[in-house]
JSON list of C-alpha atoms in Angstrom, two decimals:
[
{"chain": "A", "resi": 529, "resn": "UNK", "atom": "CA", "xyz": [0.77, -0.11, -0.15]},
{"chain": "A", "resi": 530, "resn": "UNK", "atom": "CA", "xyz": [1.47, 3.53, -0.99]},
{"chain": "A", "resi": 531, "resn": "UNK", "atom": "CA", "xyz": [1.92, 5.53, 1.54]},
{"chain": "A", "resi": 532, "resn": "UNK", "atom": "CA", "xyz": [0.19, 8.98, 1.93]},
{"chain": "A", "resi": 533, "resn": "UNK", "atom": "CA", "xyz": [2.39, 12.21, 1.02]},
{"chain": "A", "resi": 534, "resn": "UNK", "atom": "CA", "xyz": [2.07, 15.30, 3.03]},
{"chain": "A", "resi": 535, "resn": "UNK", "atom": "CA", "xyz": [0.66, 18.07, 2.09]},
{"chain": "A", "resi": 536, "resn": "UNK", "atom": "CA", "xyz": [1.23, 22.14, 3.81]},
{"chain": "A", "resi": 537, "resn": "UNK", "atom": "CA", "xyz": [-0.97, 24.61, 2.36]},
{"chain": "A", "resi": 538, "resn": "UNK", "atom": "CA", "xyz": [-0.40, 28.41, 4.10]},
{"chain": "A", "resi": 539, "resn": "UNK", "atom": "CA", "xyz": [-3.15, 30.38, 4.19]},
{"chain": "A", "resi": 540, "resn": "UNK", "atom": "CA", "xyz": [-3.49, 34.00, 4.43]},
{"chain": "A", "resi": 541, "resn": "UNK", "atom": "CA", "xyz": [-6.61, 34.66, 5.37]},
{"chain": "A", "resi": 542, "resn": "UNK", "atom": "CA", "xyz": [-9.74, 31.33, 6.19]},
{"chain": "A", "resi": 543, "resn": "UNK", "atom": "CA", "xyz": [-11.86, 31.73, 2.86]},
{"chain": "A", "resi": 544, "resn": "UNK", "atom": "CA", "xyz": [-8.89, 31.07, -0.19]},
{"chain": "A", "resi": 545, "resn": "UNK", "atom": "CA", "xyz": [-8.68, 27.46, 1.56]},
{"chain": "A", "resi": 546, "resn": "UNK", "atom": "CA", "xyz": [-7.73, 24.89, -1.44]},
{"chain": "A", "resi": 547, "resn": "UNK", "atom": "CA", "xyz": [-11.01, 25.34, -2.98]},
{"chain": "A", "resi": 548, "resn": "UNK", "atom": "CA", "xyz": [-10.96, 22.70, -5.47]},
{"chain": "A", "resi": 549, "resn": "UNK", "atom": "CA", "xyz": [-7.77, 21.33, -5.04]},
{"chain": "A", "resi": 550, "resn": "UNK", "atom": "CA", "xyz": [-8.12, 19.22, -1.57]},
{"chain": "A", "resi": 551, "resn": "UNK", "atom": "CA", "xyz": [-10.99, 16.79, -3.13]},
{"chain": "A", "resi": 552, "resn": "UNK", "atom": "CA", "xyz": [-7.95, 16.13, -6.19]},
{"chain": "A", "resi": 553, "resn": "UNK", "atom": "CA", "xyz": [-5.17, 15.27, -3.41]},
{"chain": "A", "resi": 554, "resn": "UNK", "atom": "CA", "xyz": [-8.02, 13.70, -1.50]},
{"chain": "A", "resi": 555, "resn": "UNK", "atom": "CA", "xyz": [-7.66, 11.25, -4.43]},
{"chain": "A", "resi": 556, "resn": "UNK", "atom": "CA", "xyz": [-4.36, 11.25, -5.26]},
{"chain": "A", "resi": 557, "resn": "UNK", "atom": "CA", "xyz": [-3.14, 10.20, -2.10]},
{"chain": "A", "resi": 558, "resn": "UNK", "atom": "CA", "xyz": [-2.70, 13.02, -0.08]},
{"chain": "A", "resi": 559, "resn": "UNK", "atom": "CA", "xyz": [-2.31, 14.04, 3.23]},
{"chain": "A", "resi": 560, "resn": "UNK", "atom": "CA", "xyz": [-2.73, 17.96, 3.03]},
{"chain": "A", "resi": 561, "resn": "UNK", "atom": "CA", "xyz": [-2.65, 19.99, 7.41]},
{"chain": "A", "resi": 562, "resn": "UNK", "atom": "CA", "xyz": [-3.12, 23.79, 6.95]},
{"chain": "A", "resi": 563, "resn": "UNK", "atom": "CA", "xyz": [-0.74, 26.82, 8.15]},
{"chain": "A", "resi": 564, "resn": "UNK", "atom": "CA", "xyz": [-1.94, 30.02, 8.71]},
{"chain": "A", "resi": 565, "resn": "UNK", "atom": "CA", "xyz": [0.90, 32.40, 7.54]},
{"chain": "A", "resi": 566, "resn": "UNK", "atom": "CA", "xyz": [0.23, 35.31, 9.75]},
{"chain": "A", "resi": 567, "resn": "UNK", "atom": "CA", "xyz": [0.28, 34.11, 13.03]},
{"chain": "A", "resi": 568, "resn": "UNK", "atom": "CA", "xyz": [1.91, 30.23, 13.14]},
{"chain": "A", "resi": 569, "resn": "UNK", "atom": "CA", "xyz": [5.64, 29.54, 13.60]},
{"chain": "A", "resi": 570, "resn": "UNK", "atom": "CA", "xyz": [6.62, 28.95, 9.67]},
{"chain": "A", "resi": 571, "resn": "UNK", "atom": "CA", "xyz": [10.30, 27.67, 10.28]},
{"chain": "A", "resi": 572, "resn": "UNK", "atom": "CA", "xyz": [8.03, 24.89, 11.79]},
{"chain": "A", "resi": 573, "resn": "UNK", "atom": "CA", "xyz": [10.81, 21.15, 10.35]},
{"chain": "A", "resi": 574, "resn": "UNK", "atom": "CA", "xyz": [7.51, 20.11, 9.50]},
{"chain": "A", "resi": 575, "resn": "UNK", "atom": "CA", "xyz": [6.56, 22.70, 6.96]},
{"chain": "A", "resi": 576, "resn": "UNK", "atom": "CA", "xyz": [10.05, 23.27, 5.23]},
{"chain": "A", "resi": 577, "resn": "UNK", "atom": "CA", "xyz": [10.97, 19.45, 4.90]},
{"chain": "A", "resi": 578, "resn": "UNK", "atom": "CA", "xyz": [6.83, 18.29, 3.79]},
{"chain": "A", "resi": 579, "resn": "UNK", "atom": "CA", "xyz": [6.74, 16.87, 0.67]},
{"chain": "A", "resi": 580, "resn": "UNK", "atom": "CA", "xyz": [4.36, 19.56, -1.23]},
{"chain": "A", "resi": 581, "resn": "UNK", "atom": "CA", "xyz": [4.14, 22.62, -0.07]},
{"chain": "A", "resi": 582, "resn": "UNK", "atom": "CA", "xyz": [0.99, 25.27, -1.56]},
{"chain": "A", "resi": 583, "resn": "UNK", "atom": "CA", "xyz": [0.55, 29.11, -0.65]},
{"chain": "A", "resi": 584, "resn": "UNK", "atom": "CA", "xyz": [-2.33, 30.24, -0.82]},
{"chain": "A", "resi": 585, "resn": "UNK", "atom": "CA", "xyz": [-4.03, 33.59, -2.22]},
{"chain": "A", "resi": 586, "resn": "UNK", "atom": "CA", "xyz": [-4.39, 37.31, -0.40]},
{"chain": "A", "resi": 587, "resn": "UNK", "atom": "CA", "xyz": [-6.01, 40.65, 0.25]},
{"chain": "A", "resi": 588, "resn": "UNK", "atom": "CA", "xyz": [-1.95, 42.33, 0.77]},
{"chain": "A", "resi": 589, "resn": "UNK", "atom": "CA", "xyz": [0.99, 42.54, -2.00]},
{"chain": "A", "resi": 590, "resn": "UNK", "atom": "CA", "xyz": [4.63, 40.70, -1.11]},
{"chain": "A", "resi": 591, "resn": "UNK", "atom": "CA", "xyz": [6.32, 44.11, -0.95]},
{"chain": "A", "resi": 592, "resn": "UNK", "atom": "CA", "xyz": [4.29, 44.76, 2.97]},
{"chain": "A", "resi": 593, "resn": "UNK", "atom": "CA", "xyz": [6.65, 43.79, 4.53]},
{"chain": "A", "resi": 594, "resn": "UNK", "atom": "CA", "xyz": [6.75, 46.87, 6.78]},
{"chain": "A", "resi": 595, "resn": "UNK", "atom": "CA", "xyz": [2.73, 45.89, 7.47]},
{"chain": "A", "resi": 596, "resn": "UNK", "atom": "CA", "xyz": [3.25, 42.60, 7.84]},
{"chain": "A", "resi": 597, "resn": "UNK", "atom": "CA", "xyz": [6.68, 41.33, 8.82]},
{"chain": "A", "resi": 598, "resn": "UNK", "atom": "CA", "xyz": [5.90, 37.27, 8.19]},
{"chain": "A", "resi": 599, "resn": "UNK", "atom": "CA", "xyz": [6.38, 37.92, 4.74]},
{"chain": "A", "resi": 600, "resn": "UNK", "atom": "CA", "xyz": [9.91, 37.86, 5.47]},
{"chain": "A", "resi": 601, "resn": "UNK", "atom": "CA", "xyz": [9.99, 34.21, 6.91]},
{"chain": "A", "resi": 602, "resn": "UNK", "atom": "CA", "xyz": [7.59, 32.75, 4.50]},
{"chain": "A", "resi": 603, "resn": "UNK", "atom": "CA", "xyz": [10.11, 34.49, 1.70]},
{"chain": "A", "resi": 604, "resn": "UNK", "atom": "CA", "xyz": [12.80, 32.28, 3.17]},
{"chain": "A", "resi": 605, "resn": "UNK", "atom": "CA", "xyz": [11.07, 29.46, 3.45]},
{"chain": "A", "resi": 606, "resn": "UNK", "atom": "CA", "xyz": [9.96, 29.76, -0.18]},
{"chain": "A", "resi": 607, "resn": "UNK", "atom": "CA", "xyz": [14.07, 30.54, -0.88]},
{"chain": "A", "resi": 608, "resn": "UNK", "atom": "CA", "xyz": [14.82, 27.45, 1.09]},
{"chain": "A", "resi": 609, "resn": "UNK", "atom": "CA", "xyz": [11.93, 24.99, -0.48]},
{"chain": "A", "resi": 610, "resn": "UNK", "atom": "CA", "xyz": [13.63, 26.22, -3.53]},
{"chain": "A", "resi": 611, "resn": "UNK", "atom": "CA", "xyz": [17.30, 25.52, -3.13]},
{"chain": "A", "resi": 612, "resn": "UNK", "atom": "CA", "xyz": [16.34, 22.54, -2.34]},
{"chain": "A", "resi": 613, "resn": "UNK", "atom": "CA", "xyz": [13.65, 21.58, -5.97]},
{"chain": "A", "resi": 614, "resn": "UNK", "atom": "CA", "xyz": [11.02, 20.40, -2.53]},
{"chain": "A", "resi": 615, "resn": "UNK", "atom": "CA", "xyz": [7.15, 20.70, -4.16]},
{"chain": "A", "resi": 616, "resn": "UNK", "atom": "CA", "xyz": [6.24, 23.46, -3.82]},
{"chain": "A", "resi": 617, "resn": "UNK", "atom": "CA", "xyz": [3.11, 25.70, -5.67]},
{"chain": "A", "resi": 618, "resn": "UNK", "atom": "CA", "xyz": [2.17, 29.39, -5.06]},
{"chain": "A", "resi": 619, "resn": "UNK", "atom": "CA", "xyz": [-1.52, 30.36, -6.68]},
{"chain": "A", "resi": 620, "resn": "UNK", "atom": "CA", "xyz": [-1.69, 34.62, -6.43]},
{"chain": "A", "resi": 621, "resn": "UNK", "atom": "CA", "xyz": [0.29, 36.09, -4.08]},
{"chain": "A", "resi": 622, "resn": "UNK", "atom": "CA", "xyz": [1.81, 32.45, -3.29]},
{"chain": "A", "resi": 623, "resn": "UNK", "atom": "CA", "xyz": [2.79, 32.90, -6.86]},
{"chain": "A", "resi": 624, "resn": "UNK", "atom": "CA", "xyz": [4.03, 36.17, -6.58]},
{"chain": "A", "resi": 625, "resn": "UNK", "atom": "CA", "xyz": [5.95, 35.06, -2.64]},
{"chain": "A", "resi": 626, "resn": "UNK", "atom": "CA", "xyz": [7.88, 32.19, -5.22]},
{"chain": "A", "resi": 627, "resn": "UNK", "atom": "CA", "xyz": [8.87, 34.68, -7.93]},
{"chain": "A", "resi": 628, "resn": "UNK", "atom": "CA", "xyz": [10.11, 37.38, -5.54]},
{"chain": "A", "resi": 629, "resn": "UNK", "atom": "CA", "xyz": [12.28, 33.83, -4.00]},
{"chain": "A", "resi": 630, "resn": "UNK", "atom": "CA", "xyz": [13.67, 33.33, -6.84]},
{"chain": "A", "resi": 631, "resn": "UNK", "atom": "CA", "xyz": [14.93, 37.41, -6.87]},
{"chain": "A", "resi": 632, "resn": "UNK", "atom": "CA", "xyz": [11.84, 38.57, -8.87]},
{"chain": "A", "resi": 633, "resn": "UNK", "atom": "CA", "xyz": [10.68, 42.06, -8.52]},
{"chain": "A", "resi": 634, "resn": "UNK", "atom": "CA", "xyz": [7.19, 41.76, -7.37]},
{"chain": "A", "resi": 635, "resn": "UNK", "atom": "CA", "xyz": [5.20, 45.55, -8.09]},
{"chain": "A", "resi": 636, "resn": "UNK", "atom": "CA", "xyz": [1.28, 46.49, -8.27]},
{"chain": "A", "resi": 637, "resn": "UNK", "atom": "CA", "xyz": [-0.12, 46.38, -11.75]},
{"chain": "A", "resi": 638, "resn": "UNK", "atom": "CA", "xyz": [-1.26, 48.98, -14.59]},
{"chain": "A", "resi": 639, "resn": "UNK", "atom": "CA", "xyz": [-4.74, 46.79, -14.51]},
{"chain": "A", "resi": 640, "resn": "UNK", "atom": "CA", "xyz": [-6.98, 45.42, -11.49]},
{"chain": "A", "resi": 641, "resn": "UNK", "atom": "CA", "xyz": [-7.41, 42.21, -12.93]},
{"chain": "A", "resi": 642, "resn": "UNK", "atom": "CA", "xyz": [-11.11, 40.99, -11.08]},
{"chain": "A", "resi": 643, "resn": "UNK", "atom": "CA", "xyz": [-13.07, 38.02, -12.48]},
{"chain": "A", "resi": 644, "resn": "UNK", "atom": "CA", "xyz": [-12.72, 35.61, -15.76]},
{"chain": "A", "resi": 645, "resn": "UNK", "atom": "CA", "xyz": [-11.03, 35.67, -18.03]},
{"chain": "A", "resi": 646, "resn": "UNK", "atom": "CA", "xyz": [-8.85, 33.54, -21.46]},
{"chain": "A", "resi": 647, "resn": "UNK", "atom": "CA", "xyz": [-5.17, 33.32, -21.25]},
{"chain": "A", "resi": 648, "resn": "UNK", "atom": "CA", "xyz": [-2.72, 32.50, -23.41]},
{"chain": "A", "resi": 649, "resn": "UNK", "atom": "CA", "xyz": [-0.10, 29.52, -22.79]},
{"chain": "A", "resi": 650, "resn": "UNK", "atom": "CA", "xyz": [3.21, 30.24, -23.71]},
{"chain": "A", "resi": 651, "resn": "UNK", "atom": "CA", "xyz": [4.81, 27.21, -26.59]},
{"chain": "A", "resi": 652, "resn": "UNK", "atom": "CA", "xyz": [6.19, 26.21, -23.02]},
{"chain": "A", "resi": 653, "resn": "UNK", "atom": "CA", "xyz": [2.98, 26.02, -22.07]},
{"chain": "A", "resi": 654, "resn": "UNK", "atom": "CA", "xyz": [0.90, 24.17, -24.45]},
{"chain": "A", "resi": 655, "resn": "UNK", "atom": "CA", "xyz": [4.13, 20.57, -23.40]},
{"chain": "A", "resi": 656, "resn": "UNK", "atom": "CA", "xyz": [3.71, 21.47, -19.84]},
{"chain": "A", "resi": 657, "resn": "UNK", "atom": "CA", "xyz": [0.41, 20.35, -17.00]},
{"chain": "A", "resi": 658, "resn": "UNK", "atom": "CA", "xyz": [-1.73, 22.98, -18.46]},
{"chain": "A", "resi": 659, "resn": "UNK", "atom": "CA", "xyz": [-2.51, 22.12, -21.65]},
{"chain": "A", "resi": 660, "resn": "UNK", "atom": "CA", "xyz": [-6.20, 21.49, -20.98]},
{"chain": "A", "resi": 661, "resn": "UNK", "atom": "CA", "xyz": [-6.58, 24.66, -19.92]},
{"chain": "A", "resi": 662, "resn": "UNK", "atom": "CA", "xyz": [-8.57, 25.35, -22.67]},
{"chain": "A", "resi": 663, "resn": "UNK", "atom": "CA", "xyz": [-11.37, 28.03, -21.03]},
{"chain": "A", "resi": 664, "resn": "UNK", "atom": "CA", "xyz": [-10.94, 31.16, -19.29]},
{"chain": "A", "resi": 665, "resn": "UNK", "atom": "CA", "xyz": [-9.60, 31.22, -15.78]},
{"chain": "A", "resi": 666, "resn": "UNK", "atom": "CA", "xyz": [-10.52, 33.66, -12.48]},
{"chain": "A", "resi": 667, "resn": "UNK", "atom": "CA", "xyz": [-8.44, 36.80, -12.02]},
{"chain": "A", "resi": 668, "resn": "UNK", "atom": "CA", "xyz": [-8.23, 38.58, -9.02]},
{"chain": "A", "resi": 669, "resn": "UNK", "atom": "CA", "xyz": [-5.15, 40.19, -8.23]},
{"chain": "A", "resi": 670, "resn": "UNK", "atom": "CA", "xyz": [-3.81, 43.68, -8.66]},
{"chain": "A", "resi": 671, "resn": "UNK", "atom": "CA", "xyz": [0.34, 43.08, -8.23]},
{"chain": "A", "resi": 672, "resn": "UNK", "atom": "CA", "xyz": [2.02, 41.23, -10.39]},
{"chain": "A", "resi": 673, "resn": "UNK", "atom": "CA", "xyz": [5.63, 40.22, -11.08]},
{"chain": "A", "resi": 674, "resn": "UNK", "atom": "CA", "xyz": [9.34, 39.86, -13.69]},
{"chain": "A", "resi": 675, "resn": "UNK", "atom": "CA", "xyz": [9.66, 36.27, -14.52]},
{"chain": "A", "resi": 676, "resn": "UNK", "atom": "CA", "xyz": [12.70, 35.52, -11.89]},
{"chain": "A", "resi": 677, "resn": "UNK", "atom": "CA", "xyz": [15.81, 34.81, -13.59]},
{"chain": "A", "resi": 678, "resn": "UNK", "atom": "CA", "xyz": [15.67, 30.70, -14.62]},
{"chain": "A", "resi": 679, "resn": "UNK", "atom": "CA", "xyz": [11.71, 30.63, -14.45]},
{"chain": "A", "resi": 680, "resn": "UNK", "atom": "CA", "xyz": [10.09, 29.13, -17.44]},
{"chain": "A", "resi": 681, "resn": "UNK", "atom": "CA", "xyz": [7.41, 31.35, -18.74]},
{"chain": "A", "resi": 682, "resn": "UNK", "atom": "CA", "xyz": [3.97, 28.71, -19.63]},
{"chain": "A", "resi": 683, "resn": "UNK", "atom": "CA", "xyz": [1.01, 31.36, -19.79]},
{"chain": "A", "resi": 684, "resn": "UNK", "atom": "CA", "xyz": [0.51, 35.47, -20.41]},
{"chain": "A", "resi": 685, "resn": "UNK", "atom": "CA", "xyz": [-2.67, 37.66, -20.95]},
{"chain": "A", "resi": 686, "resn": "UNK", "atom": "CA", "xyz": [-3.51, 41.09, -22.75]},
{"chain": "A", "resi": 687, "resn": "UNK", "atom": "CA", "xyz": [-2.69, 42.90, -19.36]},
{"chain": "A", "resi": 688, "resn": "UNK", "atom": "CA", "xyz": [-0.08, 40.54, -17.69]},
{"chain": "A", "resi": 689, "resn": "UNK", "atom": "CA", "xyz": [3.12, 38.57, -19.33]},
{"chain": "A", "resi": 690, "resn": "UNK", "atom": "CA", "xyz": [3.76, 37.00, -16.21]},
{"chain": "A", "resi": 691, "resn": "UNK", "atom": "CA", "xyz": [-0.18, 34.91, -15.53]},
{"chain": "A", "resi": 692, "resn": "UNK", "atom": "CA", "xyz": [1.39, 31.00, -14.47]},
{"chain": "A", "resi": 693, "resn": "UNK", "atom": "CA", "xyz": [5.95, 30.12, -14.42]},
{"chain": "A", "resi": 694, "resn": "UNK", "atom": "CA", "xyz": [7.29, 26.96, -14.31]},
{"chain": "A", "resi": 695, "resn": "UNK", "atom": "CA", "xyz": [11.11, 26.13, -11.71]},
{"chain": "A", "resi": 696, "resn": "UNK", "atom": "CA", "xyz": [13.00, 23.82, -12.15]},
{"chain": "A", "resi": 697, "resn": "UNK", "atom": "CA", "xyz": [10.62, 20.27, -11.74]},
{"chain": "A", "resi": 698, "resn": "UNK", "atom": "CA", "xyz": [9.35, 20.82, -8.91]},
{"chain": "A", "resi": 699, "resn": "UNK", "atom": "CA", "xyz": [8.05, 24.15, -8.87]},
{"chain": "A", "resi": 700, "resn": "UNK", "atom": "CA", "xyz": [4.87, 26.03, -9.78]},
{"chain": "A", "resi": 701, "resn": "UNK", "atom": "CA", "xyz": [3.19, 29.43, -9.75]},
{"chain": "A", "resi": 702, "resn": "UNK", "atom": "CA", "xyz": [-0.25, 30.46, -10.52]},
{"chain": "A", "resi": 703, "resn": "UNK", "atom": "CA", "xyz": [-1.56, 33.87, -10.77]},
{"chain": "A", "resi": 704, "resn": "UNK", "atom": "CA", "xyz": [-4.99, 32.86, -11.38]},
{"chain": "A", "resi": 705, "resn": "UNK", "atom": "CA", "xyz": [-7.14, 30.63, -9.03]},
{"chain": "A", "resi": 706, "resn": "UNK", "atom": "CA", "xyz": [-7.42, 27.66, -10.63]},
{"chain": "A", "resi": 707, "resn": "UNK", "atom": "CA", "xyz": [-8.52, 26.54, -7.16]},
{"chain": "A", "resi": 708, "resn": "UNK", "atom": "CA", "xyz": [-11.55, 28.72, -6.62]},
{"chain": "A", "resi": 709, "resn": "UNK", "atom": "CA", "xyz": [-14.17, 26.22, -5.77]},
{"chain": "A", "resi": 710, "resn": "UNK", "atom": "CA", "xyz": [-16.83, 28.74, -8.08]},
{"chain": "A", "resi": 711, "resn": "UNK", "atom": "CA", "xyz": [-19.69, 27.04, -4.71]},
{"chain": "A", "resi": 712, "resn": "UNK", "atom": "CA", "xyz": [-17.36, 28.76, -2.40]},
{"chain": "A", "resi": 713, "resn": "UNK", "atom": "CA", "xyz": [-16.69, 32.37, -3.83]},
{"chain": "A", "resi": 714, "resn": "UNK", "atom": "CA", "xyz": [-19.80, 33.79, -2.04]},
{"chain": "A", "resi": 715, "resn": "UNK", "atom": "CA", "xyz": [-17.29, 33.61, 1.14]},
{"chain": "A", "resi": 716, "resn": "UNK", "atom": "CA", "xyz": [-15.28, 36.14, -1.43]},
{"chain": "A", "resi": 717, "resn": "UNK", "atom": "CA", "xyz": [-17.44, 38.54, -2.57]},
{"chain": "A", "resi": 718, "resn": "UNK", "atom": "CA", "xyz": [-17.62, 39.12, 1.77]},
{"chain": "A", "resi": 719, "resn": "UNK", "atom": "CA", "xyz": [-14.41, 39.59, 1.96]},
{"chain": "A", "resi": 720, "resn": "UNK", "atom": "CA", "xyz": [-13.40, 40.94, -0.74]},
{"chain": "A", "resi": 721, "resn": "UNK", "atom": "CA", "xyz": [-16.25, 43.38, -0.74]},
{"chain": "A", "resi": 722, "resn": "UNK", "atom": "CA", "xyz": [-14.14, 46.24, -0.14]},
{"chain": "A", "resi": 723, "resn": "UNK", "atom": "CA", "xyz": [-12.04, 45.82, -2.91]},
{"chain": "A", "resi": 724, "resn": "UNK", "atom": "CA", "xyz": [-14.78, 44.95, -5.67]},
{"chain": "A", "resi": 725, "resn": "UNK", "atom": "CA", "xyz": [-16.84, 48.25, -4.36]},
{"chain": "A", "resi": 726, "resn": "UNK", "atom": "CA", "xyz": [-13.92, 50.15, -4.89]},
{"chain": "A", "resi": 727, "resn": "UNK", "atom": "CA", "xyz": [-12.40, 48.71, -8.19]},
{"chain": "A", "resi": 728, "resn": "UNK", "atom": "CA", "xyz": [-16.29, 48.59, -9.67]},
{"chain": "A", "resi": 729, "resn": "UNK", "atom": "CA", "xyz": [-16.47, 45.11, -10.34]},
{"chain": "A", "resi": 730, "resn": "UNK", "atom": "CA", "xyz": [-20.23, 43.94, -10.33]},
{"chain": "A", "resi": 731, "resn": "UNK", "atom": "CA", "xyz": [-21.11, 40.94, -7.93]},
{"chain": "A", "resi": 732, "resn": "UNK", "atom": "CA", "xyz": [-24.48, 39.61, -9.57]},
{"chain": "A", "resi": 733, "resn": "UNK", "atom": "CA", "xyz": [-22.94, 39.64, -13.22]},
{"chain": "A", "resi": 734, "resn": "UNK", "atom": "CA", "xyz": [-19.76, 38.17, -11.40]},
{"chain": "A", "resi": 735, "resn": "UNK", "atom": "CA", "xyz": [-21.60, 35.57, -9.69]},
{"chain": "A", "resi": 736, "resn": "UNK", "atom": "CA", "xyz": [-23.78, 34.57, -12.82]},
{"chain": "A", "resi": 737, "resn": "UNK", "atom": "CA", "xyz": [-20.62, 34.45, -15.00]},
{"chain": "A", "resi": 738, "resn": "UNK", "atom": "CA", "xyz": [-19.31, 32.29, -12.53]},
{"chain": "A", "resi": 739, "resn": "UNK", "atom": "CA", "xyz": [-22.13, 29.93, -12.57]},
{"chain": "A", "resi": 740, "resn": "UNK", "atom": "CA", "xyz": [-22.54, 29.37, -16.52]},
{"chain": "A", "resi": 741, "resn": "UNK", "atom": "CA", "xyz": [-18.09, 28.01, -16.15]},
{"chain": "A", "resi": 742, "resn": "UNK", "atom": "CA", "xyz": [-18.54, 25.78, -12.32]},
{"chain": "A", "resi": 743, "resn": "UNK", "atom": "CA", "xyz": [-18.80, 22.52, -14.67]},
{"chain": "A", "resi": 744, "resn": "UNK", "atom": "CA", "xyz": [-16.12, 23.64, -17.07]},
{"chain": "A", "resi": 745, "resn": "UNK", "atom": "CA", "xyz": [-13.54, 25.25, -13.79]},
{"chain": "A", "resi": 746, "resn": "UNK", "atom": "CA", "xyz": [-14.33, 22.07, -11.84]},
{"chain": "A", "resi": 747, "resn": "UNK", "atom": "CA", "xyz": [-13.28, 19.60, -14.82]},
{"chain": "A", "resi": 748, "resn": "UNK", "atom": "CA", "xyz": [-10.34, 22.01, -15.30]},
{"chain": "A", "resi": 749, "resn": "UNK", "atom": "CA", "xyz": [-8.79, 21.91, -12.47]},
{"chain": "A", "resi": 750, "resn": "UNK", "atom": "CA", "xyz": [-8.84, 18.50, -12.19]},
{"chain": "A", "resi": 751, "resn": "UNK", "atom": "CA", "xyz": [-7.08, 18.22, -15.59]},
{"chain": "A", "resi": 752, "resn": "UNK", "atom": "CA", "xyz": [-4.47, 20.26, -14.60]},
{"chain": "A", "resi": 753, "resn": "UNK", "atom": "CA", "xyz": [-3.32, 19.97, -10.82]},
{"chain": "A", "resi": 754, "resn": "UNK", "atom": "CA", "xyz": [-3.98, 16.18, -11.66]},
{"chain": "A", "resi": 755, "resn": "UNK", "atom": "CA", "xyz": [-1.24, 16.07, -13.99]},
{"chain": "A", "resi": 756, "resn": "UNK", "atom": "CA", "xyz": [1.47, 18.11, -11.75]},
{"chain": "A", "resi": 757, "resn": "UNK", "atom": "CA", "xyz": [1.11, 16.13, -9.20]},
{"chain": "A", "resi": 758, "resn": "UNK", "atom": "CA", "xyz": [1.56, 13.10, -11.18]},
{"chain": "A", "resi": 759, "resn": "UNK", "atom": "CA", "xyz": [4.46, 15.10, -12.56]},
{"chain": "A", "resi": 760, "resn": "UNK", "atom": "CA", "xyz": [6.48, 15.99, -9.11]},
{"chain": "A", "resi": 761, "resn": "UNK", "atom": "CA", "xyz": [9.71, 14.18, -8.22]},
{"chain": "A", "resi": 762, "resn": "UNK", "atom": "CA", "xyz": [8.78, 12.37, -4.62]},
{"chain": "A", "resi": 763, "resn": "UNK", "atom": "CA", "xyz": [11.03, 13.85, -2.11]},
{"chain": "A", "resi": 764, "resn": "UNK", "atom": "CA", "xyz": [13.32, 12.60, -0.03]},
{"chain": "A", "resi": 765, "resn": "UNK", "atom": "CA", "xyz": [10.75, 11.99, 3.01]},
{"chain": "A", "resi": 766, "resn": "UNK", "atom": "CA", "xyz": [8.07, 9.77, 0.81]},
{"chain": "A", "resi": 767, "resn": "UNK", "atom": "CA", "xyz": [11.30, 8.07, -0.97]},
{"chain": "A", "resi": 768, "resn": "UNK", "atom": "CA", "xyz": [12.03, 6.87, 2.73]},
{"chain": "A", "resi": 769, "resn": "UNK", "atom": "CA", "xyz": [9.05, 5.88, 4.02]},
{"chain": "A", "resi": 770, "resn": "UNK", "atom": "CA", "xyz": [8.66, 4.24, 0.72]},
{"chain": "A", "resi": 771, "resn": "UNK", "atom": "CA", "xyz": [11.68, 2.07, 1.46]},
{"chain": "A", "resi": 772, "resn": "UNK", "atom": "CA", "xyz": [10.42, 1.21, 5.28]},
{"chain": "A", "resi": 773, "resn": "UNK", "atom": "CA", "xyz": [7.01, 0.21, 3.85]}
]
């Protein structure tokens, strides 16, 4: 019997969680624990050594370390994992944190993207785990980043050149929210009410588009995350567990 591998998901706000990714990981044999970045000890060995680290989204900027000091520890954690080629997934803020940890610049963008929209895969993206990504994805960000040296761009769109990138075999950064569960976005509409109002986004229109895409986005998440989870190399701890099983 194959041992279950350990994953740690770092949250910045409670309602931006694994969403559609949670059942995908359960079926793939992962045991997932959550860490809340603002209050938990990010230097804990269990986080550093997890077979997979997932860094989720949040409504703050990577560059706001003076306001949110925990970001410094989070970046240091990512630097350590990426240097050791440990499997790491970053989504939205998580992708920006990975870019920062790899030496890229993170900064406010010229356009705030909130809502469903297309992305275009690069040639590398078309041969990656994103190859089946054909429908619209959920954008919810105002910041962007420069592509880190050595990273491989996987996706772009008309507003931002860097929408997804890979680093080596085991790290994936997604600026968009492929994990967002349409049923749980009602919590986002409340939690991000001030941001939505400031951006003049119609919640009713966003809700309607979400409902129209609900079935297809679940299929996309299954294909993309399923393929990526199969592609990442096992960590040393996973190999040791297998050897002892």
